[in-house]
Amino acid sequence: MKEYPGIANEIIASINAQTSVKSEDVKSQNAFANLFKCTHSVQDVIKNHILENEDEDPFFVCDIGQVVRQHIKWVRNLPRIEPFYAVKCCGDPLLLKTMVSMGTGFDCASRGEMQNMLNYGVPPSKIIYANPCKQNSHIRFASEKGIEMMTFDNVDELYKVKKYHKSAKMVLRVLIDDSNSLCKFSSKFGASPSAARELLEKARELGINVIGVSFHVGSGCFASSSFRDAVLVARNVFDIGKELGFDFTLLDVGGGFPGSDNENISFGEVCEVLRTAVDKYFPAHVRVIAEPGRYYSASAFTIATNIIARRIVKRDGSDDGIVGNDDHPSFMYYINDGIYGSFNSIMFDHQHPRPKPLCKNGQFLFDNGETRETEFNCSVWGPTCDSLDCLSKNTLLPELDVGDWLYFDEMGAYTISAASEFNGFKKSKILYTNTETTEFLKIAIAAEQSKNLN
Ligand SMILES: *Cc1c(COP(=O)(O)O)cnc(C)c1O
């Protein structure tokens, strides 16, 4: 119990020390490096926490080192593209502080998100207010704070900006094909090429500064070709801009980068496609930024949940709880986080998180990889009184009992950020660890510094 919260405190203290340094000076390097003194595997943290606590509450473990690894991978694969992390994806304070320390920018969608990032000491120039439909008072806030980059896709937005934000640098969000993505945005946002022309003409007339073009291929994109097609659409709108007398200098390629590689798409493949398209269609003086969310946060979080109740369903459908020899029962497991909490991603983010056995009768199962145990058809349910609170209707799991644990990995994107406490179930707490070395972190910082020098 003492050790891990202790570590979290140490991380908080070290990053706090870092972010309270206002000017971007060298001291920050040393303070942030302290974070990297605490190294325990995610599995060790989970195991120790379960052994040392009797409250059975569900909990996340966040591996800050994984966030750093994702960043290094980004810098190496997409050296020309500056990441502006999409805060809505996961606003965990330590994750954000890690991102701040590594020098990324931030994509904010509201006054609250902008205020939050300014509080971390992020300079206004490193924030893009990337919501094409904004509330007036939030625009005024951006103006007061010196946040200049904002996206738009409709004419009313131009009138608002004219009125409330004199120094805005507007970025036109264009409509692209998002049919290859789990979460589609095109029904809500984006200007078609013909609308783009009209908007740019209007912007001219109003004397509004438009500096470039943005798109979003949709979140959970599963076709790397979507990125190439979108870059082409953006090129087309750059050309329209040129005809109308604009000289765009910013391309924003949005989010949609995979949080983990799967059979449909890998980060490497997206980078290859994107690098090639961007270099082919956009000269070197065009600044290129992106708004990755899922890419940074998904793989950094693992959640451990306790089986608080179960129901044995016999083959004939009766549930008298008595298992006969040839009954081949199935099990309904009730765990203590669900659809209304961290697993809201099943509803809103179209995810299918896979439960894995974590601890059975005091034995930790992830230690020895595959279990040899017979698996049964199971369903997994959340703790609330709503029957919609089902995490998995049909999955294979060994026979587990009340008090055993299940875990789910890659649970950092669009989970914690939209969780509620419906029915009085508290949000799952978060423990922190780091599985990366100081050396690796130094690479991250050095990469950022060399960029700043250029
Ligand atoms: C949600 C969102 C993102 C992040 O998308 P990911 O798929 O998580 O990378 C980026 N930009 C905008 C405008 C968004 O709305």
Coordinates of C-alpha atoms and ligand atoms in Angstrom, one line a residue:
M1 CA 0.0 0.0 0.0
K2 CA 2.8 2.4 0.9
E3 CA 4.9 1.9 -2.1
Y4 CA 2.8 2.6 -5.1
P5 CA 0.9 5.6 -4.0
G6 CA 4.3 6.8 -2.9
I7 CA 5.5 6.5 -6.4
A8 CA 2.5 8.3 -7.8
N9 CA 3.3 11.1 -5.3
E10 CA 6.9 11.2 -6.4
I11 CA 5.9 11.5 -10.0
I12 CA 3.4 14.2 -9.2
A13 CA 6.0 16.1 -7.1
S14 CA 8.6 15.8 -9.8
I15 CA 6.4 16.9 -12.6
N16 CA 4.9 19.6 -10.5
A17 CA 8.3 21.0 -9.8
Q18 CA 8.9 20.9 -13.6
T19 CA 5.7 22.6 -14.7
S20 CA 6.0 25.3 -12.1
V21 CA 9.1 26.5 -13.9
K22 CA 7.6 29.1 -16.1
S23 CA 10.2 29.8 -18.7
E24 CA 11.2 26.8 -20.8
D25 CA 14.6 26.5 -19.2
V26 CA 17.0 23.7 -18.8
K27 CA 16.2 22.9 -15.2
S28 CA 13.1 21.1 -16.4
Q29 CA 15.2 18.4 -17.8
N30 CA 16.5 17.2 -14.4
A31 CA 13.2 17.4 -12.6
F32 CA 11.3 15.5 -15.1
A33 CA 14.0 12.8 -15.2
N34 CA 13.2 12.0 -11.6
L35 CA 10.0 10.5 -12.8
F36 CA 12.2 7.8 -14.4
K37 CA 13.6 6.6 -11.1
C38 CA 10.5 4.7 -10.3
T39 CA 10.3 1.5 -12.4
H40 CA 8.0 -1.3 -11.7
S41 CA 6.2 -3.5 -14.3
V42 CA 2.5 -2.9 -14.7
Q43 CA 2.0 -6.4 -13.6
D44 CA 3.9 -5.9 -10.4
V45 CA 1.9 -2.8 -9.6
I46 CA -1.4 -4.7 -10.2
K47 CA -0.3 -7.7 -8.1
N48 CA 1.0 -5.7 -5.2
H49 CA -2.1 -3.5 -5.1
I50 CA -4.4 -6.5 -5.1
L51 CA -2.3 -8.2 -2.4
E52 CA -2.2 -5.1 -0.2
N53 CA -5.8 -4.0 -0.5
E54 CA -8.9 -5.6 0.7
D55 CA -11.5 -3.2 -0.7
E56 CA -11.7 -5.0 -4.1
D57 CA -12.1 -1.6 -5.9
P58 CA -11.3 -1.6 -9.6
F59 CA -8.2 0.4 -10.6
F60 CA -6.1 1.5 -13.5
V61 CA -2.4 1.3 -13.8
C62 CA -1.0 4.0 -16.1
D63 CA 2.5 3.4 -17.5
I64 CA 4.0 6.8 -18.1
G65 CA 6.9 5.1 -19.9
Q66 CA 4.6 3.8 -22.6
V67 CA 3.5 7.4 -23.3
V68 CA 7.1 8.4 -23.7
R69 CA 7.7 5.3 -26.0
Q70 CA 4.8 6.4 -28.2
H71 CA 6.2 9.9 -28.4
I72 CA 9.7 8.7 -29.4
K73 CA 8.1 6.5 -32.1
W74 CA 6.2 9.5 -33.3
V75 CA 9.2 11.8 -33.5
R76 CA 11.2 9.1 -35.4
N77 CA 8.5 8.2 -37.8
L78 CA 7.0 11.6 -38.5
P79 CA 9.8 14.1 -38.0
R80 CA 8.0 16.7 -40.0
I81 CA 4.7 16.5 -38.2
E82 CA 4.2 18.2 -34.8
P83 CA 1.8 16.4 -32.5
F84 CA -0.9 18.5 -30.7
Y85 CA -2.3 15.9 -28.3
A86 CA -6.2 15.8 -28.3
V87 CA -7.0 16.4 -24.7
K88 CA -10.5 15.0 -24.8
C89 CA -9.1 11.5 -25.4
C90 CA -7.7 11.2 -21.9
G91 CA -7.2 14.2 -19.6
D92 CA -5.3 12.3 -16.9
P93 CA -3.2 14.9 -15.1
L94 CA 0.1 12.9 -15.2
L95 CA -0.4 11.9 -18.8
L96 CA -0.9 15.6 -19.6
K97 CA 2.1 16.6 -17.6
T98 CA 4.2 14.1 -19.3
M99 CA 3.1 15.4 -22.7
V100 CA 3.8 19.0 -21.5
S101 CA 7.3 17.9 -20.5
M102 CA 8.0 16.4 -23.8
G103 CA 7.0 19.6 -25.5
T104 CA 4.0 18.6 -27.6
G105 CA 1.2 20.9 -28.4
F106 CA -2.4 20.4 -27.5
D107 CA -5.7 20.2 -29.3
C108 CA -8.5 21.7 -27.1
A109 CA -12.2 21.9 -27.8
S110 CA -13.5 24.1 -25.0
R111 CA -12.7 26.9 -22.6
G112 CA -12.2 24.2 -19.9
E113 CA -9.6 22.3 -21.9
M114 CA -7.8 25.5 -22.8
Q115 CA -7.7 26.7 -19.3
N116 CA -6.5 23.4 -18.1
M117 CA -3.6 23.3 -20.5
L118 CA -2.7 27.0 -19.7
N119 CA -2.6 26.0 -16.1
Y120 CA 0.1 23.4 -16.9
G121 CA 2.2 26.2 -18.3
V122 CA 1.6 25.4 -21.9
P123 CA 2.3 28.5 -24.1
P124 CA -0.8 29.7 -26.0
S125 CA 1.1 29.2 -29.3
K126 CA 1.1 25.4 -28.5
I127 CA -2.7 25.2 -28.3
I128 CA -5.1 24.8 -31.2
Y129 CA -8.7 25.4 -30.4
A130 CA -9.9 22.7 -32.8
N131 CA -13.6 22.8 -32.5
P132 CA -15.3 24.2 -35.6
C133 CA -18.4 25.2 -33.7
K134 CA -17.6 27.4 -30.7
Q135 CA -19.4 29.2 -28.0
N136 CA -18.9 33.0 -28.1
S137 CA -17.6 33.3 -24.6
H138 CA -15.0 30.5 -25.3
I139 CA -13.8 32.4 -28.4
R140 CA -13.4 35.6 -26.2
F141 CA -11.5 33.5 -23.7
A142 CA -9.1 32.2 -26.4
S143 CA -8.7 35.8 -27.6
E144 CA -7.9 37.1 -24.1
K145 CA -5.4 34.3 -23.5
G146 CA -3.6 34.7 -26.8
I147 CA -4.7 31.4 -28.2
E148 CA -4.8 32.2 -31.9
M149 CA -5.1 29.0 -33.9
M150 CA -8.8 27.9 -34.3
T151 CA -10.6 25.7 -36.8
F152 CA -13.8 26.6 -38.6
D153 CA -16.1 25.1 -41.2
N154 CA -19.1 27.4 -41.5
V155 CA -19.8 31.0 -42.2
D156 CA -21.3 32.0 -38.9
E157 CA -18.1 31.1 -37.2
L158 CA -16.4 33.7 -39.3
Y159 CA -18.8 36.4 -38.1
K160 CA -18.2 35.3 -34.5
V161 CA -14.4 35.4 -35.0
K162 CA -14.6 38.8 -36.6
K163 CA -16.4 40.1 -33.6
Y164 CA -14.6 38.4 -30.8
H165 CA -11.1 37.4 -31.8
K166 CA -9.2 40.0 -33.8
S167 CA -5.9 38.2 -34.0
A168 CA -7.2 34.7 -34.8
K169 CA -5.4 32.5 -37.2
M170 CA -8.1 30.4 -38.7
V171 CA -7.7 26.8 -40.0
L172 CA -10.4 25.6 -42.4
R173 CA -11.6 22.1 -41.6
V174 CA -12.5 20.2 -44.7
L175 CA -14.8 17.3 -45.3
I176 CA -13.2 14.0 -46.2
D177 CA -14.3 10.5 -46.6
D178 CA -14.4 8.8 -43.1
S179 CA -16.1 5.6 -44.1
N180 CA -13.1 3.6 -43.0
S181 CA -13.2 4.8 -39.4
L182 CA -15.1 3.6 -36.3
C183 CA -16.1 7.1 -35.1
K184 CA -17.2 9.2 -38.0
F185 CA -17.2 13.0 -37.7
S186 CA -18.2 14.0 -41.2
S187 CA -21.9 14.2 -40.4
K188 CA -21.1 16.9 -37.9
F189 CA -18.0 18.7 -39.2
G190 CA -16.1 19.7 -42.3
A191 CA -16.6 22.0 -45.4
S192 CA -16.9 20.4 -48.8
P193 CA -14.5 21.8 -51.5
S194 CA -17.3 24.0 -52.9
A195 CA -18.3 25.3 -49.5
A196 CA -14.6 25.8 -48.8
R197 CA -14.4 28.2 -51.7
E198 CA -17.3 30.3 -50.5
L199 CA -16.0 30.3 -46.9
L200 CA -12.6 31.5 -48.1
E201 CA -14.2 34.3 -50.2
K202 CA -16.2 35.4 -47.1
A203 CA -13.1 35.3 -45.0
R204 CA -11.4 37.6 -47.5
E205 CA -14.3 39.9 -47.5
L206 CA -14.2 40.1 -43.6
G207 CA -10.5 40.4 -43.5
I208 CA -10.0 37.3 -41.5
N209 CA -6.6 35.6 -41.5
V210 CA -6.9 32.0 -42.7
I211 CA -3.6 30.2 -42.3
G212 CA -4.3 26.7 -43.5
V213 CA -6.4 23.6 -43.7
S214 CA -7.3 20.7 -41.3
F215 CA -9.0 17.4 -41.6
H216 CA -9.8 14.4 -39.4
V217 CA -10.0 11.0 -41.0
G218 CA -12.3 9.8 -38.2
S219 CA -11.2 8.2 -34.9
G220 CA -10.3 4.6 -34.9
C221 CA -9.4 4.7 -38.6
F222 CA -8.6 1.3 -40.1
A223 CA -7.4 2.2 -43.6
S224 CA -4.1 4.0 -44.1
S225 CA -5.3 5.1 -47.6
S226 CA -7.8 7.4 -45.8
F227 CA -4.8 9.6 -44.8
R228 CA -3.5 9.9 -48.3
D229 CA -6.9 10.7 -49.8
A230 CA -7.4 13.4 -47.1
V231 CA -4.0 15.0 -47.8
L232 CA -5.1 15.3 -51.5
V233 CA -8.4 17.0 -50.5
A234 CA -6.4 19.4 -48.4
R235 CA -4.0 20.1 -51.3
N236 CA -7.0 20.9 -53.4
V237 CA -8.2 23.4 -50.8
F238 CA -4.7 24.9 -50.5
D239 CA -4.9 25.6 -54.3
I240 CA -8.4 27.1 -54.0
G241 CA -6.9 29.4 -51.3
K242 CA -4.1 30.4 -53.6
E243 CA -6.5 31.3 -56.3
L244 CA -8.3 33.6 -53.9
G245 CA -5.1 35.2 -52.8
F246 CA -4.3 33.3 -49.6
D247 CA -0.9 31.9 -48.8
F248 CA -1.5 29.0 -46.5
T249 CA 1.3 27.9 -44.3
L250 CA -0.3 25.3 -42.1
L251 CA -1.6 21.7 -42.7
D252 CA -3.3 20.0 -39.8
V253 CA -3.7 16.3 -40.5
G254 CA -5.9 15.7 -37.4
G255 CA -6.2 12.5 -35.4
G256 CA -7.2 8.9 -36.2
F257 CA -3.8 7.3 -35.6
P258 CA -4.1 3.8 -34.2
G259 CA -3.6 3.3 -30.5
S260 CA -2.1 -0.2 -31.2
D261 CA -1.3 -2.1 -34.3
N262 CA -3.9 -4.6 -35.4
E263 CA -4.7 -6.7 -38.5
N264 CA -6.2 -3.7 -40.3
I265 CA -3.8 -0.9 -39.7
S266 CA -0.4 -0.2 -38.1
F267 CA 1.1 3.0 -37.1
G268 CA 4.2 2.3 -39.3
E269 CA 2.0 1.9 -42.3
V270 CA 0.0 5.2 -41.6
C271 CA 3.3 7.0 -41.2
E272 CA 4.6 5.7 -44.5
V273 CA 1.5 6.7 -46.4
L274 CA 1.3 10.1 -44.6
R275 CA 5.0 11.0 -45.0
T276 CA 4.9 10.2 -48.6
A277 CA 1.7 12.2 -49.4
V278 CA 2.7 15.2 -47.3
D279 CA 6.2 15.4 -48.8
K280 CA 4.8 15.0 -52.3
Y281 CA 2.1 17.6 -52.1
F282 CA 3.3 20.1 -49.5
P283 CA 6.6 22.1 -49.9
A284 CA 8.9 22.2 -46.9
H285 CA 7.9 25.7 -45.7
V286 CA 4.4 24.4 -44.9
R287 CA 4.2 23.7 -41.2
V288 CA 2.5 20.3 -40.6
I289 CA 0.8 19.5 -37.3
A290 CA -1.5 16.6 -36.2
E291 CA -4.0 16.0 -33.4
P292 CA -3.4 12.5 -32.2
G293 CA -5.4 11.3 -29.2
R294 CA -5.8 7.6 -29.0
Y295 CA -2.3 7.0 -30.3
Y296 CA -0.8 8.4 -27.1
S297 CA -3.1 7.3 -24.4
A298 CA -4.7 3.9 -25.4
S299 CA -1.8 1.6 -24.6
A300 CA -0.7 3.3 -21.4
F301 CA -3.6 2.2 -19.3
T302 CA -4.6 -1.2 -18.0
I303 CA -7.6 -1.8 -15.8
A304 CA -8.1 -4.4 -13.1
T305 CA -11.6 -5.3 -12.1
N306 CA -13.0 -7.6 -9.4
I307 CA -15.7 -10.2 -10.0
I308 CA -18.3 -9.1 -7.4
A309 CA -21.0 -11.6 -8.3
R310 CA -21.7 -14.4 -10.7
R311 CA -24.5 -16.5 -12.0
I312 CA -24.1 -20.0 -13.3
V313 CA -26.3 -20.7 -16.3
K314 CA -26.9 -24.3 -17.0
R315 CA -27.1 -25.6 -20.5
D316 CA -30.9 -26.0 -20.3
G317 CA -31.1 -22.4 -19.4
S318 CA -32.0 -22.8 -15.8
D319 CA -29.9 -21.0 -13.2
D320 CA -30.4 -23.1 -10.1
G321 CA -26.7 -22.8 -9.4
I322 CA -26.1 -26.5 -9.2
V323 CA -23.6 -27.7 -11.8
G324 CA -24.0 -31.3 -13.0
N325 CA -21.3 -33.3 -14.7
D326 CA -22.4 -32.9 -18.2
D327 CA -24.0 -29.5 -17.9
H328 CA -21.3 -27.5 -19.7
P329 CA -22.5 -24.4 -17.8
S330 CA -21.9 -20.9 -18.9
F331 CA -21.2 -18.1 -16.5
M332 CA -22.3 -14.6 -16.1
Y333 CA -19.7 -12.5 -14.3
Y334 CA -20.5 -9.2 -12.7
I335 CA -17.5 -6.9 -12.3
N336 CA -17.2 -3.5 -10.6
D337 CA -16.7 -1.2 -13.5
G338 CA -18.9 -1.0 -16.5
I339 CA -20.6 0.8 -19.4
Y340 CA -21.5 3.8 -17.3
G341 CA -17.9 4.0 -16.0
S342 CA -14.6 3.3 -17.8
F343 CA -16.3 1.0 -20.3
N344 CA -18.4 3.8 -21.8
S345 CA -15.9 3.3 -24.7
I346 CA -18.1 0.3 -25.7
M347 CA -21.0 2.7 -26.4
F348 CA -19.2 5.9 -27.5
D349 CA -16.0 4.7 -29.0
H350 CA -17.3 1.4 -30.5
Q351 CA -14.7 -0.7 -28.7
H352 CA -14.8 -4.3 -27.8
P353 CA -12.4 -4.6 -24.8
R354 CA -11.4 -8.2 -24.1
P355 CA -11.5 -9.5 -20.6
K356 CA -8.5 -11.5 -19.5
P357 CA -8.2 -13.6 -16.4
L358 CA -6.0 -11.8 -13.9
C359 CA -6.3 -13.6 -10.6
K360 CA -8.0 -16.8 -9.7
N361 CA -8.2 -18.0 -6.2
G362 CA -5.1 -15.9 -5.2
Q363 CA -3.1 -17.1 -8.2
F364 CA -1.9 -14.4 -10.7
L365 CA -2.6 -15.8 -14.1
F366 CA -0.7 -13.2 -16.3
D367 CA 2.5 -14.5 -14.8
N368 CA 2.4 -17.8 -16.7
G369 CA 0.8 -16.6 -19.9
E370 CA -1.8 -19.0 -21.2
T371 CA -3.9 -20.7 -18.7
R372 CA -4.4 -24.4 -19.1
E373 CA -7.9 -24.2 -17.7
T374 CA -11.0 -25.2 -19.6
E375 CA -12.7 -22.2 -20.9
F376 CA -16.5 -21.6 -20.9
N377 CA -18.8 -19.3 -22.7
C378 CA -19.3 -16.3 -20.4
S379 CA -20.9 -13.0 -20.4
V380 CA -19.4 -10.1 -18.5
W381 CA -21.6 -7.4 -16.9
G382 CA -21.0 -4.1 -15.2
P383 CA -22.2 -3.3 -11.6
T384 CA -25.1 -1.0 -12.2
C385 CA -28.8 -2.0 -12.2
D386 CA -29.2 -1.4 -15.9
S387 CA -29.3 -4.5 -18.2
L388 CA -27.6 -2.3 -20.9
D389 CA -24.5 -2.5 -18.6
C390 CA -23.0 -5.5 -20.4
L391 CA -19.3 -5.5 -21.4
S392 CA -19.3 -8.7 -23.3
K393 CA -22.2 -10.9 -24.3
N394 CA -20.1 -13.8 -25.3
T395 CA -16.5 -14.5 -24.5
L396 CA -14.4 -17.4 -23.4
L397 CA -13.0 -17.4 -19.9
P398 CA -12.1 -20.1 -17.3
E399 CA -14.4 -20.8 -14.4
L400 CA -13.9 -17.9 -12.0
D401 CA -15.4 -17.2 -8.7
V402 CA -16.5 -14.2 -6.7
G403 CA -13.4 -12.3 -5.6
D404 CA -11.3 -13.3 -8.6
W405 CA -10.1 -10.6 -10.9
L406 CA -10.2 -9.8 -14.7
Y407 CA -8.1 -7.2 -16.5
F408 CA -8.4 -5.3 -19.7
D409 CA -5.4 -3.7 -21.5
E410 CA -5.2 -0.7 -23.8
M411 CA -7.9 1.1 -21.9
G412 CA -6.6 4.7 -22.0
A413 CA -8.5 6.2 -24.9
Y414 CA -12.0 7.6 -24.4
T415 CA -12.6 5.7 -21.2
I416 CA -11.7 7.7 -18.1
S417 CA -12.5 10.9 -19.8
A418 CA -16.2 10.1 -20.3
A419 CA -16.9 8.0 -17.3
S420 CA -19.8 8.8 -15.0
E421 CA -20.6 7.7 -11.5
F422 CA -24.1 6.5 -12.3
N423 CA -25.7 4.5 -9.6
G424 CA -23.2 5.6 -7.1
F425 CA -20.2 3.6 -8.4
K426 CA -17.1 5.7 -8.1
K427 CA -14.7 6.1 -11.0
S428 CA -11.8 3.7 -11.0
K429 CA -8.8 5.1 -9.3
I430 CA -5.4 5.4 -11.2
L431 CA -2.0 4.2 -10.0
Y432 CA 1.1 5.2 -11.9
T433 CA 4.3 3.5 -12.8
N434 CA 7.0 3.9 -15.4
T435 CA 8.7 1.2 -17.4
E436 CA 11.1 3.3 -19.4
T437 CA 14.6 4.3 -18.7
T438 CA 16.0 7.8 -18.1
E439 CA 18.1 7.4 -21.2
F440 CA 15.0 7.0 -23.3
L441 CA 13.4 10.1 -21.8
K442 CA 16.5 12.1 -22.5
I443 CA 16.2 11.1 -26.2
A444 CA 12.6 12.5 -26.1
I445 CA 13.7 15.8 -24.6
A446 CA 16.7 16.1 -26.9
A447 CA 14.5 15.4 -29.9
E448 CA 12.2 18.2 -28.8
Q449 CA 15.1 20.6 -28.1
S450 CA 16.7 20.0 -31.5
K451 CA 13.4 20.8 -33.1
N452 CA 13.1 24.0 -31.2
L453 CA 16.6 25.0 -32.3
N454 CA 15.7 24.5 -36.0
Ligands
LIG1 C1 -11.2 13.6 -31.2 C2 -10.4 14.5 -32.0 C3 -9.0 14.2 -32.2 C4 -8.4 12.9 -31.7 O1 -8.7 11.8 -32.5 P1 -8.0 10.4 -32.2 O2 -8.7 9.5 -33.2 O3 -8.1 10.0 -30.8 O4 -6.6 10.6 -32.6 C5 -8.3 15.0 -33.0 N1 -8.9 16.2 -33.5 C6 -10.2 16.5 -33.3 C7 -10.7 17.7 -33.9 C8 -11.0 15.6 -32.6 O5 -12.3 15.9 -32.5

